[in-house]
XYZ file of C-alpha atoms in Angstrom:
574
model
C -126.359 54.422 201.158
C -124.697 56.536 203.870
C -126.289 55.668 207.526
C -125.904 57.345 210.785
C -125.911 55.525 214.076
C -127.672 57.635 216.785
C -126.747 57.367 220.630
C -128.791 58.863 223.171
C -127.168 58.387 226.692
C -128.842 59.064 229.931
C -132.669 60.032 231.197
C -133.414 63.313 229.248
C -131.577 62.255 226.034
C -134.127 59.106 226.314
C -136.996 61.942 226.701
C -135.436 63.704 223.899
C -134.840 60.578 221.601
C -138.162 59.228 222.796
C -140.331 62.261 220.944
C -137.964 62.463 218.123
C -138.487 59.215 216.722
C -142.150 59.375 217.258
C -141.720 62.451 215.098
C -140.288 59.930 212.339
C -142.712 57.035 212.993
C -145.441 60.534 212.117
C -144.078 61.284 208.819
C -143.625 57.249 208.265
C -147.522 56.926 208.594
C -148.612 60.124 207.037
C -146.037 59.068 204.023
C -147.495 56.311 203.389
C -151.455 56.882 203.418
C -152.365 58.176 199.715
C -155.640 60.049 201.830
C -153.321 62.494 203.377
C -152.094 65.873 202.999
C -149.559 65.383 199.606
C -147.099 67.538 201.597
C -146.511 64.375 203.835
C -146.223 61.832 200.810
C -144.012 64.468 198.955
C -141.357 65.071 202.291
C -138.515 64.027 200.301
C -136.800 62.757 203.430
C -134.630 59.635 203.151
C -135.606 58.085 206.259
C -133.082 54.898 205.578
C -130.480 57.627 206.874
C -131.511 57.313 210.531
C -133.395 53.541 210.059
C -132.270 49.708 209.327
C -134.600 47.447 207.483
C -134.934 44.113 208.897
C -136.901 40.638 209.194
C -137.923 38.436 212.082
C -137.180 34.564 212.607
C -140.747 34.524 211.282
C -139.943 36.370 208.165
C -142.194 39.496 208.946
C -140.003 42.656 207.421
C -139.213 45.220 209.991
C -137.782 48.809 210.011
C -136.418 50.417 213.253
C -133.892 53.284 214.446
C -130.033 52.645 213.673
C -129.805 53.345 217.649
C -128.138 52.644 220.935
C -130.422 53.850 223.862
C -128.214 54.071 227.220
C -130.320 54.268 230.619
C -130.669 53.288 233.797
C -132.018 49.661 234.834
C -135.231 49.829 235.340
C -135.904 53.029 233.123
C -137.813 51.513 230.508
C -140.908 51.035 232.088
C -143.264 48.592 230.738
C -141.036 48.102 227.869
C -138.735 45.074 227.414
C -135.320 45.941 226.712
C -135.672 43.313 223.381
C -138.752 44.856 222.426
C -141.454 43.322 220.613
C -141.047 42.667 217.291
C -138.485 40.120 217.601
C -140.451 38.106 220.240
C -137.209 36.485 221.169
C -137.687 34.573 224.996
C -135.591 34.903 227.542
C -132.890 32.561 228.317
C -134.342 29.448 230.432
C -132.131 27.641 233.123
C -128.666 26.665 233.030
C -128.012 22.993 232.526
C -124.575 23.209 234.388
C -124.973 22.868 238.074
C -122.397 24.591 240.728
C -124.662 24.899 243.551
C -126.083 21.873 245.417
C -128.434 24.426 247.559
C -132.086 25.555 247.556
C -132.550 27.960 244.894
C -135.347 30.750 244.946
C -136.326 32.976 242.133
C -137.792 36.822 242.648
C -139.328 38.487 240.421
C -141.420 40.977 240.328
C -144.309 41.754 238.563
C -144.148 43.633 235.325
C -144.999 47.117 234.770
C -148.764 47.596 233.486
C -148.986 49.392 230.011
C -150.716 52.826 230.150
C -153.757 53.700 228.280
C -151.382 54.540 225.453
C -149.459 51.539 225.049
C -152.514 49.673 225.452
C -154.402 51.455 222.680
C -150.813 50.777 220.590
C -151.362 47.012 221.212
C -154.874 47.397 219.896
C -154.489 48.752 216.773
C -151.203 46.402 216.137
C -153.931 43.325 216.881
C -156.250 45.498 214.639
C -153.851 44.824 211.491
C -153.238 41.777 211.919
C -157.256 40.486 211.931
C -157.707 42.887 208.992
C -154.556 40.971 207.347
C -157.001 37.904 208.126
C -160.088 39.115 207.289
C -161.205 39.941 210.322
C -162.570 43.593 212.256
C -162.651 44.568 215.785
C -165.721 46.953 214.872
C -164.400 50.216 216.771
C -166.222 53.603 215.720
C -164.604 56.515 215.378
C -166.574 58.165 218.183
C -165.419 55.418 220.674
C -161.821 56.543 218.941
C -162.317 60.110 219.813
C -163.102 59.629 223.305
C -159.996 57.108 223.864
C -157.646 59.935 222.027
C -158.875 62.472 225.189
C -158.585 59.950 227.457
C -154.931 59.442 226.479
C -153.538 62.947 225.890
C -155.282 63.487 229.455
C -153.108 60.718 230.692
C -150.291 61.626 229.204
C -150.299 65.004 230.249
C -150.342 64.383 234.141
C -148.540 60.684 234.431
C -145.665 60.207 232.181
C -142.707 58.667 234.434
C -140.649 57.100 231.944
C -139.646 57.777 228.247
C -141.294 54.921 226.805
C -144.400 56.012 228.451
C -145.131 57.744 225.118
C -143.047 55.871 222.691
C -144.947 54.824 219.820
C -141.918 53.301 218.198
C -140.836 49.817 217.904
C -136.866 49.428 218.476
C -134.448 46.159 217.789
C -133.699 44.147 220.408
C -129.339 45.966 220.279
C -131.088 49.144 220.484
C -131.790 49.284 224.755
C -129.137 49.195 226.768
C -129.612 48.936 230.269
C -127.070 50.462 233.087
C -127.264 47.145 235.380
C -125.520 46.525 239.032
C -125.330 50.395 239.977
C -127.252 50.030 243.268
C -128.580 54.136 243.490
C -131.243 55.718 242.904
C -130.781 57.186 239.564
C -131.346 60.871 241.399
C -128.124 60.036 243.663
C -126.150 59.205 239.705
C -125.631 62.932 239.682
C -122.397 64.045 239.262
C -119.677 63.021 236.934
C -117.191 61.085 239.584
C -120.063 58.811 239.916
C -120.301 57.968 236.136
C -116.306 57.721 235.591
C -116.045 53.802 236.504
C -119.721 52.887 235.485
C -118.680 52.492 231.645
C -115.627 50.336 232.781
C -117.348 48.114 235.363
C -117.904 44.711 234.579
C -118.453 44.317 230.515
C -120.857 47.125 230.550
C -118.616 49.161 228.033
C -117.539 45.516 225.714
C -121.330 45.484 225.595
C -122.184 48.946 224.528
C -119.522 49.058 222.514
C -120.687 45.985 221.182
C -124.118 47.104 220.268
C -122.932 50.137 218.534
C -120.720 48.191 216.512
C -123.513 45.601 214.932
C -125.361 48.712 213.121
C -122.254 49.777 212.326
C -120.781 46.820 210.946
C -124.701 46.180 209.126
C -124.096 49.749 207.406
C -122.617 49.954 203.972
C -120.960 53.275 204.494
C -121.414 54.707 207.735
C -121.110 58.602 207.355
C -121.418 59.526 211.220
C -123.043 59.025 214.723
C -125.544 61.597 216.036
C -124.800 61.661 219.848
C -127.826 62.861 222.451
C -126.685 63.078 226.025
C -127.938 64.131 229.493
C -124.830 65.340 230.650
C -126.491 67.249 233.711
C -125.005 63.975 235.618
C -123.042 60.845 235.806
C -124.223 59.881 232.443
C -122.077 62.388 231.088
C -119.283 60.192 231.984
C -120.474 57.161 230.467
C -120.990 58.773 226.910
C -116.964 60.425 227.093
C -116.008 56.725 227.642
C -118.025 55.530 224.853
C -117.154 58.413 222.505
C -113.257 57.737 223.613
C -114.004 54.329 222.137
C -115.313 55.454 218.734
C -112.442 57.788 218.133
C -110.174 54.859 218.726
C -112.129 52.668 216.478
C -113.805 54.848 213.968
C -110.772 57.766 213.880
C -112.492 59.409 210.486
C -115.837 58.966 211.254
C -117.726 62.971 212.297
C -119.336 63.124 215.616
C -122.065 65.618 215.872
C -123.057 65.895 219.693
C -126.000 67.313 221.177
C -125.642 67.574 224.845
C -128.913 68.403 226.885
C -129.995 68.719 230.177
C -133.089 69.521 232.094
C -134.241 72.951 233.769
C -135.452 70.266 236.854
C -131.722 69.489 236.924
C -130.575 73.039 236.979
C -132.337 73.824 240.279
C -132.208 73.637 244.360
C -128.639 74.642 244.742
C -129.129 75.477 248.251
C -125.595 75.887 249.219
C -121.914 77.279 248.080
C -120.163 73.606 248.098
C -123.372 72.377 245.944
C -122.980 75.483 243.465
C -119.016 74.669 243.172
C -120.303 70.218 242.888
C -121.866 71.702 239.444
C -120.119 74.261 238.251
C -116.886 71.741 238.501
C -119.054 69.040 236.721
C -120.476 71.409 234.211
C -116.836 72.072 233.266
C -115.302 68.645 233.387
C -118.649 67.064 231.365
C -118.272 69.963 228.707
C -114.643 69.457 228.267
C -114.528 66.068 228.017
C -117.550 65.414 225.391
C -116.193 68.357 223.404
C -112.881 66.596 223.381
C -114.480 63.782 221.373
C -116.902 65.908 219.105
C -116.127 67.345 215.848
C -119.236 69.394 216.817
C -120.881 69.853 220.471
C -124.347 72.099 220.385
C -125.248 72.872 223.992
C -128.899 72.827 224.534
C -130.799 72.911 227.768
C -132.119 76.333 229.662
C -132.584 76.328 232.949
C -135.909 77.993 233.341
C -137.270 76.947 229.554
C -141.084 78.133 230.290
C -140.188 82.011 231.212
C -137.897 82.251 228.517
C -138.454 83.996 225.112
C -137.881 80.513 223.513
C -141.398 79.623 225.283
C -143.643 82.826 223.798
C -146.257 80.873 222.165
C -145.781 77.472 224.513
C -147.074 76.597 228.138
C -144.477 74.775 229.685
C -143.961 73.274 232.755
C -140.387 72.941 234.088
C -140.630 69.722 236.540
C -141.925 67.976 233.670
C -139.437 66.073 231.137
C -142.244 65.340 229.021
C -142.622 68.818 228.850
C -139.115 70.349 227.745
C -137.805 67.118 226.363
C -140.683 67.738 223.456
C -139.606 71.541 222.516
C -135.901 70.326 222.336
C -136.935 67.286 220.166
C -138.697 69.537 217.801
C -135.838 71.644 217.464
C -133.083 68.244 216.958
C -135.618 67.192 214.476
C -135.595 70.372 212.531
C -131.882 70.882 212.964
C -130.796 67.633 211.202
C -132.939 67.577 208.306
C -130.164 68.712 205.734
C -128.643 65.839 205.917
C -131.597 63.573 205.580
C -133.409 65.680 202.645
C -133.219 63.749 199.610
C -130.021 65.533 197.469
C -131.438 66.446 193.895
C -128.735 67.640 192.451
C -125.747 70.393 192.616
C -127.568 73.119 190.387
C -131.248 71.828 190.716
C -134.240 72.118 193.639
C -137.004 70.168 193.958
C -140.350 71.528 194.753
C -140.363 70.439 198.597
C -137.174 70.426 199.666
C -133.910 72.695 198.812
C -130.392 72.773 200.852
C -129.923 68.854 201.129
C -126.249 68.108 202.506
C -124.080 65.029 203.524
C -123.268 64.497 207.383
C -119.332 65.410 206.716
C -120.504 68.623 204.605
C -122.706 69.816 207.572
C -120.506 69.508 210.348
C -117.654 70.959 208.375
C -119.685 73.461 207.151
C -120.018 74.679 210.921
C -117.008 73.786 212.737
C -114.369 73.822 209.569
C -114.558 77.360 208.670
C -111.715 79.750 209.378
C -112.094 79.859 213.270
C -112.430 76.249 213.611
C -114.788 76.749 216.370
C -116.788 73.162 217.371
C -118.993 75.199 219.950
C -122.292 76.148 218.251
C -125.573 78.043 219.570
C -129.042 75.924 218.541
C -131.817 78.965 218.114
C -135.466 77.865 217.417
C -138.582 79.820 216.550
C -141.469 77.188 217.843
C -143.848 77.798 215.528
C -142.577 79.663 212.998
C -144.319 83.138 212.141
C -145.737 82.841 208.746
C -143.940 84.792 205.813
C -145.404 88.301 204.775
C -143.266 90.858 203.522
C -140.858 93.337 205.085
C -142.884 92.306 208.136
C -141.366 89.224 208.660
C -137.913 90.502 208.260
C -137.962 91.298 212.025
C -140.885 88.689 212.935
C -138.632 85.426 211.692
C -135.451 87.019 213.454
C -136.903 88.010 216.717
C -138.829 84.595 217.075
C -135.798 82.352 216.787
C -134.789 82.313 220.358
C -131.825 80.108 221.809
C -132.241 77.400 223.347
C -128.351 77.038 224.497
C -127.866 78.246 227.515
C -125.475 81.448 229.065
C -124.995 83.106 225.451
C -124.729 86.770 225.157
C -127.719 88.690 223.538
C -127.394 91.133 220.397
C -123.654 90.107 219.726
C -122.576 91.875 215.876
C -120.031 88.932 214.640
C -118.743 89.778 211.767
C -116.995 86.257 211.241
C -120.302 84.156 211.946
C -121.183 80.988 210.181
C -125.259 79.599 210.297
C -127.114 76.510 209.056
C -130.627 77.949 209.407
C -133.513 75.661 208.354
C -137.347 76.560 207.481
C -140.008 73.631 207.017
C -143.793 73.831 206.696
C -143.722 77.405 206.634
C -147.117 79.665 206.088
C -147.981 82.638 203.958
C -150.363 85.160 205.752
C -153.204 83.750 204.291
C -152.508 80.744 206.077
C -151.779 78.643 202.835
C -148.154 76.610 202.580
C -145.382 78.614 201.409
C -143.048 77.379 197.939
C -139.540 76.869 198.783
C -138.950 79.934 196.498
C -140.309 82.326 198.848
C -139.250 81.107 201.773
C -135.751 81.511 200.008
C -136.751 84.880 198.832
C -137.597 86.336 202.358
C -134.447 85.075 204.299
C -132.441 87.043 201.081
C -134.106 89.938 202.131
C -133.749 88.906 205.470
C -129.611 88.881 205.092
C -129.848 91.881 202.031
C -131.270 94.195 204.643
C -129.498 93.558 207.921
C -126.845 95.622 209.034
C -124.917 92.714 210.608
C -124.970 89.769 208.737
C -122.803 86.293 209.047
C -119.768 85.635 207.124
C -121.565 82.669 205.723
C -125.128 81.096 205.770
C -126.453 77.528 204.542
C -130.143 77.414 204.027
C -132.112 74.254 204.151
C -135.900 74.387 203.366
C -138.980 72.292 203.046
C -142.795 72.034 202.656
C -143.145 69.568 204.966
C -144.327 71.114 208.465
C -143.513 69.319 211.913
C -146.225 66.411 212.196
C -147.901 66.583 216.385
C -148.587 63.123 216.643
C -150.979 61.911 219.513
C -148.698 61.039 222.758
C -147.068 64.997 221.906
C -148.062 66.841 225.444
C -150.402 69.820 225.668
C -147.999 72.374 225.320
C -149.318 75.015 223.233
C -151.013 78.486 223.781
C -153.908 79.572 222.847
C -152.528 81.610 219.909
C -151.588 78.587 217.577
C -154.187 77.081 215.338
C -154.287 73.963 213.674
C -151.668 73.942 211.737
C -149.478 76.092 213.659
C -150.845 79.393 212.276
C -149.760 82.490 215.108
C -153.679 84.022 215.562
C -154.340 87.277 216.049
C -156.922 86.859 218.747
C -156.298 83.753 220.787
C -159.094 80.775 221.508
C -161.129 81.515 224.382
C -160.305 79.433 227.228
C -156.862 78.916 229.097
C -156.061 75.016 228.648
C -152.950 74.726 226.764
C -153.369 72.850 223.515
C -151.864 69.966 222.194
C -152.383 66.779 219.401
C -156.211 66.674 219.338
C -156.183 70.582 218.074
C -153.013 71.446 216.678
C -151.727 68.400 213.944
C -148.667 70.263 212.470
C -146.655 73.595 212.854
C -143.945 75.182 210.694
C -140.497 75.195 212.422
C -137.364 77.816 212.144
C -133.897 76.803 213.702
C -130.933 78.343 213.283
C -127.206 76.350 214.447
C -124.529 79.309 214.377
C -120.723 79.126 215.393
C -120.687 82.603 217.284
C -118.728 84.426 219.294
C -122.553 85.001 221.587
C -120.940 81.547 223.065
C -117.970 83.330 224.232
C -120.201 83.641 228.178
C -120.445 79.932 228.154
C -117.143 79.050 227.311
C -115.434 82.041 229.772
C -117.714 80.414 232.556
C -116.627 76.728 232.098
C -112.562 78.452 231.482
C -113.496 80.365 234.998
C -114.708 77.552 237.452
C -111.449 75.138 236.229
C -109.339 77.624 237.108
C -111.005 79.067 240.147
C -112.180 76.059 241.955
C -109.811 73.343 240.242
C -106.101 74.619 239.185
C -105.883 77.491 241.648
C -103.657 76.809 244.986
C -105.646 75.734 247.762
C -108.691 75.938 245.299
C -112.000 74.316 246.755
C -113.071 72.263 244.599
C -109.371 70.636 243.847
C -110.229 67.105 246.133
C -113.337 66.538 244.814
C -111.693 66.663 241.065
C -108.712 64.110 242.578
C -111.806 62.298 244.226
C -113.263 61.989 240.328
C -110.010 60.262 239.221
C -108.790 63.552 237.845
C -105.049 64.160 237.737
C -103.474 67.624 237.787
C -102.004 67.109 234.296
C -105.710 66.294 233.227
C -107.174 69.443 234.483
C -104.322 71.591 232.674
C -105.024 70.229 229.654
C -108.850 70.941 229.953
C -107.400 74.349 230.447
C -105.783 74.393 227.652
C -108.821 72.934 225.683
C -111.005 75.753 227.071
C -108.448 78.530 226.819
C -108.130 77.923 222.821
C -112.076 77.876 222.303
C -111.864 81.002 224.359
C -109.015 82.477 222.412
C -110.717 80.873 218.881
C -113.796 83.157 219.476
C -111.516 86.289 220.946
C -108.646 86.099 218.642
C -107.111 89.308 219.601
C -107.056 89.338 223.159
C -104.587 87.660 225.542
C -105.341 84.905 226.924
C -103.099 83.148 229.508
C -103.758 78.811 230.011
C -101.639 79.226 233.106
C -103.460 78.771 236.088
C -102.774 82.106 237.981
């Protein structure tokens, strides 16, 4: 067995992490009822890559995420940080006595579940009486009306990220950030974050929580890092990954850091614009420092981009965004949780299975050594028919990393694109051989093509399950099918009429990163290594020292210089 431990630090990677194991705890249920679609029982995903298998003080087996959850006190909502399964009681009183005073207890009251959480609890009670021989009775018509009811709710009051978690986690799995007395909107900026990992035992007890599913693991083969690194968060997970180099020096760190477009906005003045530009930089530098590969994902105005052509987004919603970029993590890591079949042999659903190490290398260990890559989706996935979708599948995977250049011709590229669920034009599933077949053509007929491409395919589509907002247009049908004329109405679509959609995503080391990199390169040395540069106290004021900041310079200046090999590139700070 080779496990990976995931990490999701911070608000949105919560979001994030929230929708993509729901996605899992989907294809778990679908798997396992012989009445569904055999595409879901056939998925040939090893799911004991990303989960533990367990069993309560009560013997009942359970089987939960291999994952450490960072967040803010209080961010869970009406979730307990142990969860549920365990059942495990808090600790009573202390017998020792060291204070001869009144004592007084506050507490207040705990958070009510939503209609979702509630309907969870019912259909959890549900088993068990039909375990005992008992039934609750509930038609499916009452059923139908309680699914509206929910998606309703969902859709307009979702405040935290396990508003719509329908997974169960182990009690090591939910950390919370306690004695930080802000308001998690004031934990915004990296300086903030430097001493919270530090503080107190907070990083002994991370660090301790990561290291039970490690130690649990028989051969760990890398950790899967999600982080919100839009603020002091940011900081927090460059402590912790600072820690795992230290501990775990051989074991591949694949990073995924993501931000909101609510974060990206109101920058109503020039010291504010410098505050983020000098945090973008620092937070960039310092989690790529500790990645053997970082994938940037996050646009700042998701809903008017091209990413968003067949989606209804709304911006000031996490719910919102944090599902599209779930989708596309989802899709993105399924080579190395596709069941391998063999070096010379494919299976029928799946085809382009490969191990952690092998994908990251695969991207980052080619000639340039570049660690920087661009995550492009195509959400849903134009169905396959001929020449036609030569340009269709291209021009529908969009990126979703932000400040890359458009159109770039690299001759030196390197992709991991993966297809799953895809449709023919008559609306029926697609083999793995022809989805093979068209992206040959794809590559046989462009005039630009990469140095190298991995392809990764399988039946199985993207499962919606029921807490997945209302966030697509009235072009996409059921099962994800682009329609020619749309549904009449304008209410955006969601679980109740679309159940699954075929994704495309496409991770490529490219020098179309070159504007983010030259921007992050810029602001260090315009606002930070400059003389009498502007933004050069607040970086002291972060606990940044000069020699620091020149060798972030240096770190940027050879990613620069990696995708630009033949220009001239001065580190200096002039």
């Amino acid at each position: 067995m080779r496990e990976i431990v995931t990490v999701q630090v911070g608000g949105f990677a919560n979001f994030i992490g929230s929708h993509f194991w729901n996605f899992q705890d989907e294809l778990l249920g679908l798997a396992s009822d012989p009445n569904n679609d055999p595409v879901f029982r056939n998925q040939c995903l090893n799911m004991d890559v990303l989960y533990r298998t367990g069993e309560t003080q009560q013997g009942v087996l359970t089987y939960t995420p291999r994952l450490v959850s960072v967040g803010f006190q209080g961010s869970l909502g009406s979730m307990s940080s142990r969860g549920v399964l365990y059942n495990e009681s808090s600790p009573g009183p202390s017998d020792v006595v060291t204070w001869s005073g009144s004592v007084s207890t506050h507490a207040s009251a705990p958070r009510k579940k939503n209609l979702f959480l509630q309907r969870l609890y019912e259909e959890e009670q549900e088993s068990f009486s039909m375990i005992n021989g008992t039934s609750s009775g509930k038609s499916d018509s009452q059923r139908e009306i309680q699914d509206k009811d929910i998606v309703e709710l969902l859709d307009n009051h979702v405040e935290f990220w396990t508003d719509f978690s329908k997974v169960h986690y182990h009690p090591q799995s939910l950390y919370e950030l306690g004695g930080l007395w802000m308001d998690p909107q004031d934990f915004d900026n990296y300086g903030i974050g430097k001493d919270a990992f530090s503080e107190g035992f907070r990083g002994e007890e991370i660090c301790e929580r990561l290291r039970f599913f490690v130690e649990e693991s028989d051969h760990i083969q890398g950790f899967q890092f999600v982080v919100d690194d839009s603020g002091g968060f940011s900081a927090v997970a460059a402590d912790l990954l600072e820690n795992i180099a230290d501990e775990y020096a051989n074991t591949p760190v694949l990073l995924f850091s993501v931000r909101s477009p609510s974060s990206q906005m109101n920058l109503r003045s020039r010291k504010q614009t410098i505050f983020r530009e000098l945090h973008d930089t620092v937070s960039f530098s310092r989690l790529a420092s500790f990645s053997k590969l970082i994938v940037p994902v996050g646009l700042p105005f998701l809903s008017e981009s091209k990413a968003s052509t067949f989606l209804r987004i709304e911006n000031e919603k996490p719910y919102h965004c944090s599902a599209v970029y779930a989708a596309a993590l989802h899709s993105a890591t399924l080579p190395y949780r596709m069941e391998p079949v063999g070096p010379t042999a494919d299976s029928f659903d799946v085809s382009g299975a490969v191990d952690f190490n092998g994908f990251v290398q695969m991207l980052a260990g080619q000639a340039r050594q570049n660690t920087v890559v661009i995550l492009d989706a195509a959400m849903p996935a134009p169905a396959l028919n001929g020449k036609q979708h030569e340009q269709s599948l291209l021009g529908n995977l969009q990126p979703l990393t932000p400040e890359v250049s458009e159109d770039v011709e690299d001759l030196q590229a390197v992709e991991s694109m993966i297809i799953h669920g895809a449709l023919r034009s008559d609306g029926q599933r697609a083999s793995i051989f022809e989805v093979k077949e068209t992206v040959n053509a794809i590559y046989g007929h462009a005039i630009t093509r990469p140095v190298f491409c991995h392809l990764s395919v399988a039946r199985c589509p993207l499962p919606i399950p029921l807490p997945y907002p209302s966030i697509f247009g009235n072009l996409v049908g059921q099962y994800g099918e682009l329609l020619n004329s749309p549904f009449v109405g304008s209410s955006p679509r969601g679980s109740l009429e679309v159940h699954s959609i075929p994704m495309a995503v496409r991770l490529r080391s490219s020098s179309a990163i070159l504007p983010f990199l030259e921007n992050r390169l810029g602001n260090l040395r315009r606002y930070g290594l400059q003389r009498g540069a502007l933004g050069a106290e607040l970086l002291r004021n972060w606990g940044f020292a000069d020699d620091e900041l020149y060798d972030m310079g240096e770190m940027l200046s050879k990613m620069v210089s990696t995708m630009k090999p033949h220009s001239e590139i001065s580190s200096d700070s002039d």
